[in-house]
Coordinates of C-alpha atoms and ligand atoms in Angstrom, one line a residue:
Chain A
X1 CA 0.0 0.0 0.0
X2 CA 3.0 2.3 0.7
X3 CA 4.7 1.4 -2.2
X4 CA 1.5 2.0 -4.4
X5 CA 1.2 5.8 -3.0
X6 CA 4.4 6.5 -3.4
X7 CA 4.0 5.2 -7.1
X8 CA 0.5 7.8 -7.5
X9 CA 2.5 10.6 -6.0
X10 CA 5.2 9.8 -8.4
X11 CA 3.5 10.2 -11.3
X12 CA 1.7 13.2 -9.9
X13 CA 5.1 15.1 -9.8
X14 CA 6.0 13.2 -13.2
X15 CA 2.6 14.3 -15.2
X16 CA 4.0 17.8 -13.9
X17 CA 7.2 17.2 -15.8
X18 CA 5.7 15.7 -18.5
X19 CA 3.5 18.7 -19.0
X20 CA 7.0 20.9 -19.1
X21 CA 9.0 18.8 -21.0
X22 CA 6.7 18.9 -24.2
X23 CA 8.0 22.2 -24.3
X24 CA 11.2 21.5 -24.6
X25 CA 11.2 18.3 -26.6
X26 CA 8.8 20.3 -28.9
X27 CA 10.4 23.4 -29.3
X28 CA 13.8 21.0 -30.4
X29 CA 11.9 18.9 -32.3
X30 CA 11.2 21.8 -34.5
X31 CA 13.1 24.7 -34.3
X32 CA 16.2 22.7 -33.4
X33 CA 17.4 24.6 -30.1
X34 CA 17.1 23.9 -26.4
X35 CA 15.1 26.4 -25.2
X36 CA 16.7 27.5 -21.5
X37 CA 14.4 30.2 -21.2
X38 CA 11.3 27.4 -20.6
X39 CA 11.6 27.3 -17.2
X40 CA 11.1 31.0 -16.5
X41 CA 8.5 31.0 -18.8
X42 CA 6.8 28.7 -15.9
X43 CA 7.7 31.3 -13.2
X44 CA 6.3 33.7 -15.0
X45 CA 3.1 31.5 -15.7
X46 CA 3.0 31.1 -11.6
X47 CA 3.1 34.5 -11.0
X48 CA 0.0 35.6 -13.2
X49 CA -1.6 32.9 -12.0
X50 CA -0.9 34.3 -8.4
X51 CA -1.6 37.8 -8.9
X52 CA -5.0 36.5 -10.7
X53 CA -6.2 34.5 -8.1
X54 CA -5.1 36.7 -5.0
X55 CA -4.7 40.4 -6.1
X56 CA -7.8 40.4 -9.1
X57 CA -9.8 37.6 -7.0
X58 CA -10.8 35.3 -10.2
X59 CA -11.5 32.2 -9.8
X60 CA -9.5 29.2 -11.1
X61 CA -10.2 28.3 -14.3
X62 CA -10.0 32.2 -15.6
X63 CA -7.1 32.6 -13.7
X64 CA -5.3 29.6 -15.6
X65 CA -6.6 31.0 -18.8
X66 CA -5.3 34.4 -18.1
X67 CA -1.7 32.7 -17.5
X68 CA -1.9 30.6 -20.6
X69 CA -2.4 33.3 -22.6
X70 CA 0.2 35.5 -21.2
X71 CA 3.0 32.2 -21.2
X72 CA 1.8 32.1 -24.7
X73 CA 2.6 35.6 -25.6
X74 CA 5.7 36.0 -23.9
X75 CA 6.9 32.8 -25.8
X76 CA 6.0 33.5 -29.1
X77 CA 8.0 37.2 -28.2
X78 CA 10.5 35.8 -27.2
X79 CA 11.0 33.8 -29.9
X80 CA 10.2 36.4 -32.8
X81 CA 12.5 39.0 -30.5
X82 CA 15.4 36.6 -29.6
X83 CA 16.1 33.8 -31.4
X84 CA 14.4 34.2 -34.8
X85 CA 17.2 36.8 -35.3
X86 CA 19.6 33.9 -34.9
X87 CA 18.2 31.6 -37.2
X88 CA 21.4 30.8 -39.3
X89 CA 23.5 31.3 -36.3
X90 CA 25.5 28.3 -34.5
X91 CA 23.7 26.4 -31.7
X92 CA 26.0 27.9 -29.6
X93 CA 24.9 31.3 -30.1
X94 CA 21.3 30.2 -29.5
X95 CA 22.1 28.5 -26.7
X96 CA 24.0 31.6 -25.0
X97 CA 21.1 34.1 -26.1
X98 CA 18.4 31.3 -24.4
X99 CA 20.3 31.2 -21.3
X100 CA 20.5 35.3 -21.4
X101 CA 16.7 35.2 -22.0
X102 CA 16.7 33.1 -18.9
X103 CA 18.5 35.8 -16.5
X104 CA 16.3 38.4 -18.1
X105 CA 13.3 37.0 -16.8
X106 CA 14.4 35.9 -13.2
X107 CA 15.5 39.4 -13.0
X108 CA 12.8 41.1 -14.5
X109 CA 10.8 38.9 -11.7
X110 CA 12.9 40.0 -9.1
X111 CA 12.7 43.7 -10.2
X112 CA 9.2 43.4 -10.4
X113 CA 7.7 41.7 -7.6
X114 CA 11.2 41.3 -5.2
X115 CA 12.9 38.5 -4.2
X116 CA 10.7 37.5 -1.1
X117 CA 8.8 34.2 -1.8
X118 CA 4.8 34.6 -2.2
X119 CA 2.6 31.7 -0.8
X120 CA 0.2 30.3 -3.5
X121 CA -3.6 30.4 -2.6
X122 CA -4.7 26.8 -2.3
X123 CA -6.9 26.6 -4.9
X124 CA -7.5 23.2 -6.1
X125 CA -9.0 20.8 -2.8
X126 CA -6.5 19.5 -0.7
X127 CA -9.5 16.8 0.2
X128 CA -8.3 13.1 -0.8
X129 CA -9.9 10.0 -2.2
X130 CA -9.7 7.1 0.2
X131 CA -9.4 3.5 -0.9
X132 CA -9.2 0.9 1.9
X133 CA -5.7 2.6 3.7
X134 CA -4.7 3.8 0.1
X135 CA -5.2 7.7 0.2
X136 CA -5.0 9.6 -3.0
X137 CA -5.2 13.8 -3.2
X138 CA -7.4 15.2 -5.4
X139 CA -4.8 17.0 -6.5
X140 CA -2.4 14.0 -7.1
X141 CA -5.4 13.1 -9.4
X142 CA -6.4 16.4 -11.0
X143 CA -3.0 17.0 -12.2
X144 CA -2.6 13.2 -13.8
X145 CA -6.1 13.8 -15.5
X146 CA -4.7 17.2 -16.8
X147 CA -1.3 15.4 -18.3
X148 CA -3.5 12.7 -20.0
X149 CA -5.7 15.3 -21.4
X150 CA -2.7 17.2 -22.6
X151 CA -1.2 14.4 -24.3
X152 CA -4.5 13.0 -26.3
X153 CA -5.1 16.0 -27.5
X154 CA -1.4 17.2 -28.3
X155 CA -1.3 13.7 -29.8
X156 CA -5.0 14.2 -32.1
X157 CA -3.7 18.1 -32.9
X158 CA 0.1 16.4 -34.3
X159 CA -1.5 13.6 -36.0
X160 CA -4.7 14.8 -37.4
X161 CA -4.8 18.4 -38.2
X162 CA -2.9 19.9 -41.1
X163 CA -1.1 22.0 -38.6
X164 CA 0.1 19.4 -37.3
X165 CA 1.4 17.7 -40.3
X166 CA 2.9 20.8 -40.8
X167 CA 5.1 20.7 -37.9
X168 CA 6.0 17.1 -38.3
X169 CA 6.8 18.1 -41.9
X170 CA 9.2 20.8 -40.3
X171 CA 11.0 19.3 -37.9
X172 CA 12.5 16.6 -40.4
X173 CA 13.2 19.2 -43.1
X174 CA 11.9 23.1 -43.2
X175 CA 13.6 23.4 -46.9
X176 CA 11.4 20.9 -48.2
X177 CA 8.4 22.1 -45.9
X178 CA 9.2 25.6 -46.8
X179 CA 8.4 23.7 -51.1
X180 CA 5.1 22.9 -49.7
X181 CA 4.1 26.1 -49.5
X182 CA 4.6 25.8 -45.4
X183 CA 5.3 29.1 -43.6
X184 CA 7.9 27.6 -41.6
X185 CA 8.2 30.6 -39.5
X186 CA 4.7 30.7 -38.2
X187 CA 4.9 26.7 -37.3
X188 CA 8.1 28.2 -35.0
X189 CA 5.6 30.3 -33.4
X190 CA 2.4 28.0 -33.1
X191 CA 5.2 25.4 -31.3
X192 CA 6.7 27.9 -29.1
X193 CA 3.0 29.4 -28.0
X194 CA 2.1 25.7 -27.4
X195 CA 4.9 24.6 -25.2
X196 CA 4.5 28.1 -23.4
X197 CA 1.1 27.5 -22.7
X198 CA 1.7 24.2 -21.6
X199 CA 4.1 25.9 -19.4
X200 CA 1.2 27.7 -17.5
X201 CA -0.8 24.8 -16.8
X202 CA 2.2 23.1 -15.0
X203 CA 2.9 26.0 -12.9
X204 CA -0.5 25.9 -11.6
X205 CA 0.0 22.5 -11.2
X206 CA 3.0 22.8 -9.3
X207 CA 2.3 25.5 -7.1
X208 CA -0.7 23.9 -5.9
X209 CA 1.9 21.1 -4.7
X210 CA 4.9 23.2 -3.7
X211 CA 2.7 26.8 -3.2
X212 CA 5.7 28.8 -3.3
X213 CA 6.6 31.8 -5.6
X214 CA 10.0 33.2 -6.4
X215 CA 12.1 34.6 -8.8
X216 CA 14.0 31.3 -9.8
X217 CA 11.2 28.8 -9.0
X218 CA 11.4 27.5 -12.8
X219 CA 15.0 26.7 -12.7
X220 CA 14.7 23.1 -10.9
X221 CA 11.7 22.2 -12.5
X222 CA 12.8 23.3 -15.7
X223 CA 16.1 21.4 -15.6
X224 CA 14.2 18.2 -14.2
X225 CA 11.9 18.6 -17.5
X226 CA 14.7 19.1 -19.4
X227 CA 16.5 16.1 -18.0
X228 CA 12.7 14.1 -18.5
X229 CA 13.0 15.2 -22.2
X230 CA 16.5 14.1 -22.9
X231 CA 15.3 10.7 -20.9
X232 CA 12.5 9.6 -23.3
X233 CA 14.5 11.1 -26.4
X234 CA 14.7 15.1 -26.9
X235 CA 12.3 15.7 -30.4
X236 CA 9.6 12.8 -29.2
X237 CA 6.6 13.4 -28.1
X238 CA 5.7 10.5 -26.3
X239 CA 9.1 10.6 -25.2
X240 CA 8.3 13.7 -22.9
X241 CA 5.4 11.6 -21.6
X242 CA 7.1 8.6 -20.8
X243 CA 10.4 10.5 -19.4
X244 CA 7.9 12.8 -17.2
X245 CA 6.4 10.5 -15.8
X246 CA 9.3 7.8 -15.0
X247 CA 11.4 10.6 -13.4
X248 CA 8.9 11.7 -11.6
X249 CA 8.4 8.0 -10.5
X250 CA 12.1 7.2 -9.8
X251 CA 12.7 11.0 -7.9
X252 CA 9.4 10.0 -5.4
X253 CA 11.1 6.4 -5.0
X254 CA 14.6 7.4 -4.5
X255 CA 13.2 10.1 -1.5
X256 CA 11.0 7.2 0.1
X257 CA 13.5 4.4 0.1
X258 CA 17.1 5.5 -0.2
X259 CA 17.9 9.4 0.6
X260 CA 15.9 12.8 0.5
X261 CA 19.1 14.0 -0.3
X262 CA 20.5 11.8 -2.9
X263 CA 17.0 11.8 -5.2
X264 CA 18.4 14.4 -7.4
X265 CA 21.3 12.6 -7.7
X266 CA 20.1 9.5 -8.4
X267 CA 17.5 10.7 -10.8
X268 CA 20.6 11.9 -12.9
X269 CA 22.6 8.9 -12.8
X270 CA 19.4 6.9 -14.2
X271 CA 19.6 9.1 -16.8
X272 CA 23.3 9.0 -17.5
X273 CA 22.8 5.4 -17.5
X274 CA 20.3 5.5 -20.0
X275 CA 22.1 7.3 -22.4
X276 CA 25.1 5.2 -22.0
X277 CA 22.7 2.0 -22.9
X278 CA 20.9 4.5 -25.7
X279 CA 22.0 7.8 -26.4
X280 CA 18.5 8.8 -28.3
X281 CA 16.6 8.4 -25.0
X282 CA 14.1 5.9 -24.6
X283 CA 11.7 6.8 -27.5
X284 CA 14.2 9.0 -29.4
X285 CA 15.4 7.9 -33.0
X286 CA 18.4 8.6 -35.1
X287 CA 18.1 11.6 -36.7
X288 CA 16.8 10.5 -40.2
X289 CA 19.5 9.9 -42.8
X290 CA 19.3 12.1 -45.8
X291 CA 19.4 10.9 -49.5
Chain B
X1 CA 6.2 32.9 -67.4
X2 CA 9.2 32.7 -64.9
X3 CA 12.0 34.6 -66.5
X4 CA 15.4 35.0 -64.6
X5 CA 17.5 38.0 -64.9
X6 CA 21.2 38.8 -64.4
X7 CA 21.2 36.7 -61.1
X8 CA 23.7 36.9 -58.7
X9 CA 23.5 34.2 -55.7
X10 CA 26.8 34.1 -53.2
X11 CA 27.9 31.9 -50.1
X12 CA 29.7 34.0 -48.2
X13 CA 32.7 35.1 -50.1
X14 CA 32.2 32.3 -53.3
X15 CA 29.8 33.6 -55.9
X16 CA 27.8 30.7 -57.2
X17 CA 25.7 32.4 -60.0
X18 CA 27.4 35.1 -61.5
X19 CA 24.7 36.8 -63.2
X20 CA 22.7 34.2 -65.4
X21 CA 19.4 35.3 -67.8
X22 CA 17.1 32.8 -68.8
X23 CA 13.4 32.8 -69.1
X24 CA 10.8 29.4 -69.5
X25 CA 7.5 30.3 -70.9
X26 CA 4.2 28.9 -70.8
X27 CA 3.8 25.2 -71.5
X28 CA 7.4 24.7 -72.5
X29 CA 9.8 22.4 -70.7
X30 CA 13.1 24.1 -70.3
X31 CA 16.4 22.1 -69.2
X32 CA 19.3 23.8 -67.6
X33 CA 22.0 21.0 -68.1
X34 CA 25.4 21.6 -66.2
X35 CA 28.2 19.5 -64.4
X36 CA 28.7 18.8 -60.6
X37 CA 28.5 22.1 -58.8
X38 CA 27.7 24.1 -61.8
X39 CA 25.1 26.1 -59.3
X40 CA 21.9 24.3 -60.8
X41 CA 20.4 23.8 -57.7
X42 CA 21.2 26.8 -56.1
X43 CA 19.4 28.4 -59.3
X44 CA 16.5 26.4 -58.4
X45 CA 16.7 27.7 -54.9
X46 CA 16.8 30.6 -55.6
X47 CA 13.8 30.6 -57.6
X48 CA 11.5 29.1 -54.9
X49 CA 13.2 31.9 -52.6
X50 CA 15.1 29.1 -50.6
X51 CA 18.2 31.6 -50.8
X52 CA 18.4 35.1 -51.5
X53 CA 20.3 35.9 -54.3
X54 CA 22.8 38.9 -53.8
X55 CA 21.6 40.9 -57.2
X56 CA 19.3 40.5 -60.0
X57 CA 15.5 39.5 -60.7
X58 CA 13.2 36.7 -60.6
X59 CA 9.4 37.2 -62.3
X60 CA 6.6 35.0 -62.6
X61 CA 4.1 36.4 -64.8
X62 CA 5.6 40.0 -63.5
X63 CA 5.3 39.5 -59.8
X64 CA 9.2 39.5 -57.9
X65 CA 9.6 36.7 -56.1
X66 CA 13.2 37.5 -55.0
X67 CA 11.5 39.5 -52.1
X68 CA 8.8 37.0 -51.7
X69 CA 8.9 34.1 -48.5
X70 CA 9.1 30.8 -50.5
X71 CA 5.4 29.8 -48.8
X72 CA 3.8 32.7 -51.2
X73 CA 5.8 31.1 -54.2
X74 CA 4.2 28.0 -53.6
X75 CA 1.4 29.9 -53.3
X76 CA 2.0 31.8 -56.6
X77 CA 1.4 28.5 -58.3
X78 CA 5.2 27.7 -58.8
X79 CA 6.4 24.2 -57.1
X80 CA 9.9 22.1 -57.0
X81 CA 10.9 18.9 -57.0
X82 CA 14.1 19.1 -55.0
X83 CA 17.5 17.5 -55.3
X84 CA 17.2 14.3 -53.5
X85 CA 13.8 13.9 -53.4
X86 CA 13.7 14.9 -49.8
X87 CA 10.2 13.3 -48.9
X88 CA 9.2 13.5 -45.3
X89 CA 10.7 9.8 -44.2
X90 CA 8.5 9.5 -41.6
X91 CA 5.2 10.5 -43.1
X92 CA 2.7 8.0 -44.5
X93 CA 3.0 8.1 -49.0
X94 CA -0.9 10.0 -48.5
X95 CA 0.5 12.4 -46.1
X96 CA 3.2 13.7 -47.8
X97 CA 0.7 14.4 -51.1
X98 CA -1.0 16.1 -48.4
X99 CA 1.7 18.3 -47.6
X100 CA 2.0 19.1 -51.4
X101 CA -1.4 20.2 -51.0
X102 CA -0.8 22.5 -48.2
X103 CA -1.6 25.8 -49.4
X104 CA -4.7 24.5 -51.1
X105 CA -8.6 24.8 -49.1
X106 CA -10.9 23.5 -51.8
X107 CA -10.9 19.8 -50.7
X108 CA -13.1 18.9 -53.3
X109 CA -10.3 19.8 -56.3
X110 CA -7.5 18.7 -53.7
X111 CA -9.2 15.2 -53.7
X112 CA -9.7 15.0 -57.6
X113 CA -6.2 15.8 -58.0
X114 CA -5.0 13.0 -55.3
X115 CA -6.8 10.1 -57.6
X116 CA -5.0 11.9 -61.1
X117 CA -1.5 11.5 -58.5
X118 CA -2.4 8.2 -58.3
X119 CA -4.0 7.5 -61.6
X120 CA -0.1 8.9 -62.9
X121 CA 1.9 7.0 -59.9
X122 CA -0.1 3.6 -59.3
X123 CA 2.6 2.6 -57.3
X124 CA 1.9 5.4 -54.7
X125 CA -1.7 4.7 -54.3
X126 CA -0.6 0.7 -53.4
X127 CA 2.0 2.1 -51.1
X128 CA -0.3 5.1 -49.7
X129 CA -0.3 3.7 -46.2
X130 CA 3.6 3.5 -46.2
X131 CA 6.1 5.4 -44.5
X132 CA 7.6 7.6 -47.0
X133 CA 10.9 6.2 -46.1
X134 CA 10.5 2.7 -46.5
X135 CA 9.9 3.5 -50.4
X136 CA 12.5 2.6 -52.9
X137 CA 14.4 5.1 -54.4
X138 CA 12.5 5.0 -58.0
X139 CA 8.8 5.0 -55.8
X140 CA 10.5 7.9 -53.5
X141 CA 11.0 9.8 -56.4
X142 CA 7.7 9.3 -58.0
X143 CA 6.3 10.5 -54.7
X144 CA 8.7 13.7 -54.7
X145 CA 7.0 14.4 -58.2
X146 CA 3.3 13.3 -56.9
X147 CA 3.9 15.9 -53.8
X148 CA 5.0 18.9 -55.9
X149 CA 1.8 18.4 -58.5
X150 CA -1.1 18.4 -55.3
X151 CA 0.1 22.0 -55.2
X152 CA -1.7 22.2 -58.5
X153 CA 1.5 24.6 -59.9
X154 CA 1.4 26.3 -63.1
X155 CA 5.2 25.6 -63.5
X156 CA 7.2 22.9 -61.5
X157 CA 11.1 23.1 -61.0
X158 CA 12.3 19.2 -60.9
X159 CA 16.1 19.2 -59.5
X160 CA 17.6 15.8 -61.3
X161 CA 14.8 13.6 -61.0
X162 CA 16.5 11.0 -62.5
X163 CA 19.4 10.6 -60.0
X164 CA 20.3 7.2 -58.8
X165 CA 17.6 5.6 -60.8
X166 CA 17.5 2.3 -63.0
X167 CA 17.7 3.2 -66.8
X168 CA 14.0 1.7 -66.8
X169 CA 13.1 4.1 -64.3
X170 CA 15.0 6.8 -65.9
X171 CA 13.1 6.1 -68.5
X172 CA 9.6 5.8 -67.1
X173 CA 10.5 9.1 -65.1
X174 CA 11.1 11.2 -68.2
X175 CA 7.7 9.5 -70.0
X176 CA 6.1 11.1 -67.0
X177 CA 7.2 14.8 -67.4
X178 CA 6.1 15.0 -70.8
X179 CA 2.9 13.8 -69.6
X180 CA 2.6 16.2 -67.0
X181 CA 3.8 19.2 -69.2
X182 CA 1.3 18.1 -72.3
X183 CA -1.5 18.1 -69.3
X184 CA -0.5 21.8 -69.4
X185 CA 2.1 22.5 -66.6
X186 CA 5.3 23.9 -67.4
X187 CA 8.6 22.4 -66.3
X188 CA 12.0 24.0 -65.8
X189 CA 14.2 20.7 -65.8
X190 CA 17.5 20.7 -64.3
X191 CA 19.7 17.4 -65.3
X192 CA 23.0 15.8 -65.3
X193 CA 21.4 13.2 -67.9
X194 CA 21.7 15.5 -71.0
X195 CA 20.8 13.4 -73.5
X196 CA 17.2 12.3 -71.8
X197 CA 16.8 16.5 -70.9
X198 CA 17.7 17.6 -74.5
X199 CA 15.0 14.9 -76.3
X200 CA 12.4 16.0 -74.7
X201 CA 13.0 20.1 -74.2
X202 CA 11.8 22.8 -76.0
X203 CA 14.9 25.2 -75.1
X204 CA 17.8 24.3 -73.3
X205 CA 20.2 26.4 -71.3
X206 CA 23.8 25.2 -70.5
X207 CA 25.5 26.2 -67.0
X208 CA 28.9 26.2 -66.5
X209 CA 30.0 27.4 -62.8
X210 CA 27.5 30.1 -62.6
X211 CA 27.3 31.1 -66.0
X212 CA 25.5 30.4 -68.5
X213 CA 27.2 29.5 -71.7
X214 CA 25.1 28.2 -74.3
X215 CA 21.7 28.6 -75.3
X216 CA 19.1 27.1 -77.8
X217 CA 16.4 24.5 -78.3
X218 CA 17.2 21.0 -77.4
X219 CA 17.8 20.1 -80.6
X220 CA 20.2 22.2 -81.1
X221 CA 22.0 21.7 -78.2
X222 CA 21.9 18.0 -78.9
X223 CA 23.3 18.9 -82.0
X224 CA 26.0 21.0 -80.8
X225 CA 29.6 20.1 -80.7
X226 CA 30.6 21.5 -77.5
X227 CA 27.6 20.5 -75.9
X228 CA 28.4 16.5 -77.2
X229 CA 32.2 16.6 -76.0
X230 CA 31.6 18.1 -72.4
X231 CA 28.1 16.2 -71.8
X232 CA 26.8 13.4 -74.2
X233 CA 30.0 11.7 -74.2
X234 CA 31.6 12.8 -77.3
Ligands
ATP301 N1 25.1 26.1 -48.7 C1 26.2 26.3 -49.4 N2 27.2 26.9 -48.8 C2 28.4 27.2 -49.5 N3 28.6 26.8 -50.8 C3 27.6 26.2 -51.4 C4 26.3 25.9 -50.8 N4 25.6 25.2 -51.7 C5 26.3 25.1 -52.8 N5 27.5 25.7 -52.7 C6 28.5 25.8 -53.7 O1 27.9 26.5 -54.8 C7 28.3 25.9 -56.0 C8 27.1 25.4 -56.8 O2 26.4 24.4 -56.1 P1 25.1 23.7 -56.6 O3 24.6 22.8 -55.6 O4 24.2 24.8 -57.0 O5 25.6 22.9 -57.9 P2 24.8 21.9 -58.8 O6 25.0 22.4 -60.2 O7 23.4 21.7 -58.4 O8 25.6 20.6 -58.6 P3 25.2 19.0 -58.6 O9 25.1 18.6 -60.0 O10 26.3 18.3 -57.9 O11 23.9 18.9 -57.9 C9 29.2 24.7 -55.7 O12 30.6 25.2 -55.8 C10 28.9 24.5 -54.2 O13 30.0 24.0 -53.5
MG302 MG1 22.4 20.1 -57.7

């Protein structure tokens, strides 16, 4: 029974990366960078969210709209602003200028709302559903329901729309997309508002779990996404899932049975270990070969 | 009609095209034959706005399309076959002609033009539920050729579509884009295989690092003793 709870929570925290890493794995998939800026677009998410539901008094489901649409914004402009500028430029570049993104935004944060951590309103019922001596939060539930949703419907839009064919179409080649009449820069922007969007939902998520809000509250959870992404094999979509939610799994485990301390630690090594065994991640393929 | 003027394209320092001319006008098939790196393919890029050349003019029916996004080329009716076929690998045969029909919104006309695909490129409809990059090379090709015509163009730009192929399928390839031009779309041809490009052009152009040097109708250029030394084999 303890095992089995610790399992639920698990994938609780792991839906939450899940939900993050589609950003990231998306965002690579398709405009070929890692996005380091991801994570802050979650802080920022938390704090609209916060200032929504506390200062403006809206309830929840407006106030998670309100910080979907500002996540989305910001990540579209931030794409358009800093890195479409780059687009023939090394990864390195990219990478620098996301990582300089990054310290904008925690700063920007810390110029505008100060350092001091902010308690998130408990919004979504701390009540729990009880099974024989198996006890299950709402929340735990509410925010595996919410990754599920996310991923059938990610999964219908890729699959089934012409959209999403689009972006499939892009991330193996944007030359040959660009032939089909594709306007490859708009498909950047529809995956970056996406994955920044996405972003809002898991900070509601996660500051309903851990209800603080500071500056550099992304970071961790960003890197942990990051880390699920590169697990189920950066560019996949189900990859994200699957990565999410085992990290979240193995992270839970590893602070029940072995060392609060050591979970981060061993949550990496896994993932070294991994890559050793398959460098692609678990759902990851080779990139594909050109004629 | 697409017509090219004094176009310059450069990488960095190395100029590729150094200010070529050429037009292709309705209903013709033009060929622009040339050796290994003789900038055919960055001509063709250029054209669908893939690069930007550094000087010079590109018109179809009038409209500049050096300062237009390659998506409003596409949309402008003109479509390519690229170099290497470059099909989405991971995309079903179906999905990639519906890709080629991207720009398109009356499904009706879109699905008419999938069964004529089809009708042309049996093999494609067999293989529809396929991953574009289980396909052969030859069926690959066809499918390259299938994708660029759901765009409906008015002129199509095939980079070597003959490439790596058996002669059967060489042959079978060129049968095709006479078909395809006699159902009324024009074709700018670019091809290594001179002799195939030359039988069944109206004009021909000859490229020779990034200038063009001779210029005629295929038969002429078949013809032509310079033209036979460098590229029919003598
Ligand atoms: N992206 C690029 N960057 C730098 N140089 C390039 C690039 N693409 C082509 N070139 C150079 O431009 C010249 C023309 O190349 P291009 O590919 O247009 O030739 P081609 O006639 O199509 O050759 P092939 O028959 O081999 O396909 C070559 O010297 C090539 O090395
Ligand atoms: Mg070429």
């Amino acid at each position: 029974m303890e095992f089995l709870s610790y399992l639920i929570n698990g994938l609780g925290l792991g839906s939450v990366y899940a939900i993050i890493a589609l950003g990231y794995t998306m965002v690579y998939g398709i405009a070929k960078m890692l996005n380091f800026a991801h994570g802050d677009v979650i802080m920022i998410g938390a704090y609209v969210a916060f200032f929504a539901l506390t200062n403006f008094g809206l309830p929840l489901i407006p106030a998670v709209l309100l910080s979907v649409i500002v996540c989305t914004v910001l990540g579209v402009t931030i794409e358009r602003l800093a890195y479409k500028p780059l687009r023939q430029a090394s990864s390195l570049s990219v990478l620098i200028t996301a990582i300089g993104v990054s310290y904008f935004l925690q700063n920007g944060a810390q110029l505008l709302w100060s350092s001091a951590t902010k308690v998130f309103p408990a919004v979504i019922s701390n009540g729990s559903l009880n099974i024989g001596s198996l006890q299950i939060s709402y929340l735990t539930l509410i925010t595996i329901c919410v990754c599920i949703l996310v991923m059938a419907a990610l999964t219908l839009f890729i699959n089934r729309t012409s959209t999403g064919r689009a972006m499939r179409a892009c991330s193996e080649d944007k030359g040959a997309a660009a032939l089909m009449g594709i306007n490859v820069n708009f498909i950047i922007s529809v995956t970056f508002a996406i994955g920044s969007g996405l972003a809002a939902i898991a900070s509601v998520l996660l500051c309903s779990t851990y209800p603080s809000v500071f500056p550099t509250l992304g970071a961790m959870p960003g890197i942990k996404a990051f880390t699920a992404a590169v697990f189920g094999g950066i560019g996949s979509i189900p990859g994200a899932f699957l990565g999410g939610l085992l990290l979240g799994v193995i992270e839970i485990l590893a602070k029940a049975y072995i060392s609060t301390q050591l979970s981060d630690a061993i949550v990496f090594a896994v993932l070294i270990v991994v890559l050793l065994i398959k460098p692609t991640g678990l759902l990851g393929r080779k990139l594909s070969e050109k004629v | 009609m697409l017509k090219v003027e004094n176009l310059k394209v450069q990488y960095g320092m190395i100029e590729a095209i150094k200010g070529i001319s050429f037009e292709v006008g309705d209903g013709e098939i033009v060929t622009l034959i040339g050796a290994n790196g003789a900038g055919k393919t960055t001509t063709m890029h250029a054209i669908s706005g893939l690069v930007k050349p550094a000087s010079g003019s590109i018109t179809l029916d009038g409209k500049e399309l050096t300062r237009t996004a390659p998506h409003k080329i596409v949309e402008m009716g003109l479509a390519q076959v690229p170099e290497g076929r470059r099909v989405f690998a991971q995309q079903t045969v179906e999905e990639n002609l519906a890709l080629g029909a991207y720009t398109r919104k009356d499904k009706d006309a879109v699905a008419r033009d999938l069964e004529e695909v089809y009708t042309l490129f049996p093999r494609l409809k067999e293989r529809s539920a396929q991953t574009a990059g289980t396909l052969s090379g030859g069926e690959q090709q066809m499918l390259a050729m299938g994708r660029a015509l759901m765009a409906k163009p008015s002129i199509v730009l095939m980079d070597e579509p003959s490439m790596g192929l058996s002669p059967l399928l060489v042959s079978e390839i060129f049968r095709i884009i006479e078909e395809i031009n006699e159902k009324g779309t024009t074709v700018l041809l670019v091809e290594q295989n001179a002799k195939r490009a030359l039988a069944i052009a109206d004009r021909a152009y000859v490229l020779e690092t990034g200038v063009i040097t001779l210029a005629g109708t295929g038969e002429e250029l078949a013809n032509d003793e310079r033209v036979r030394k460098a590229y029919l084999g003598g």
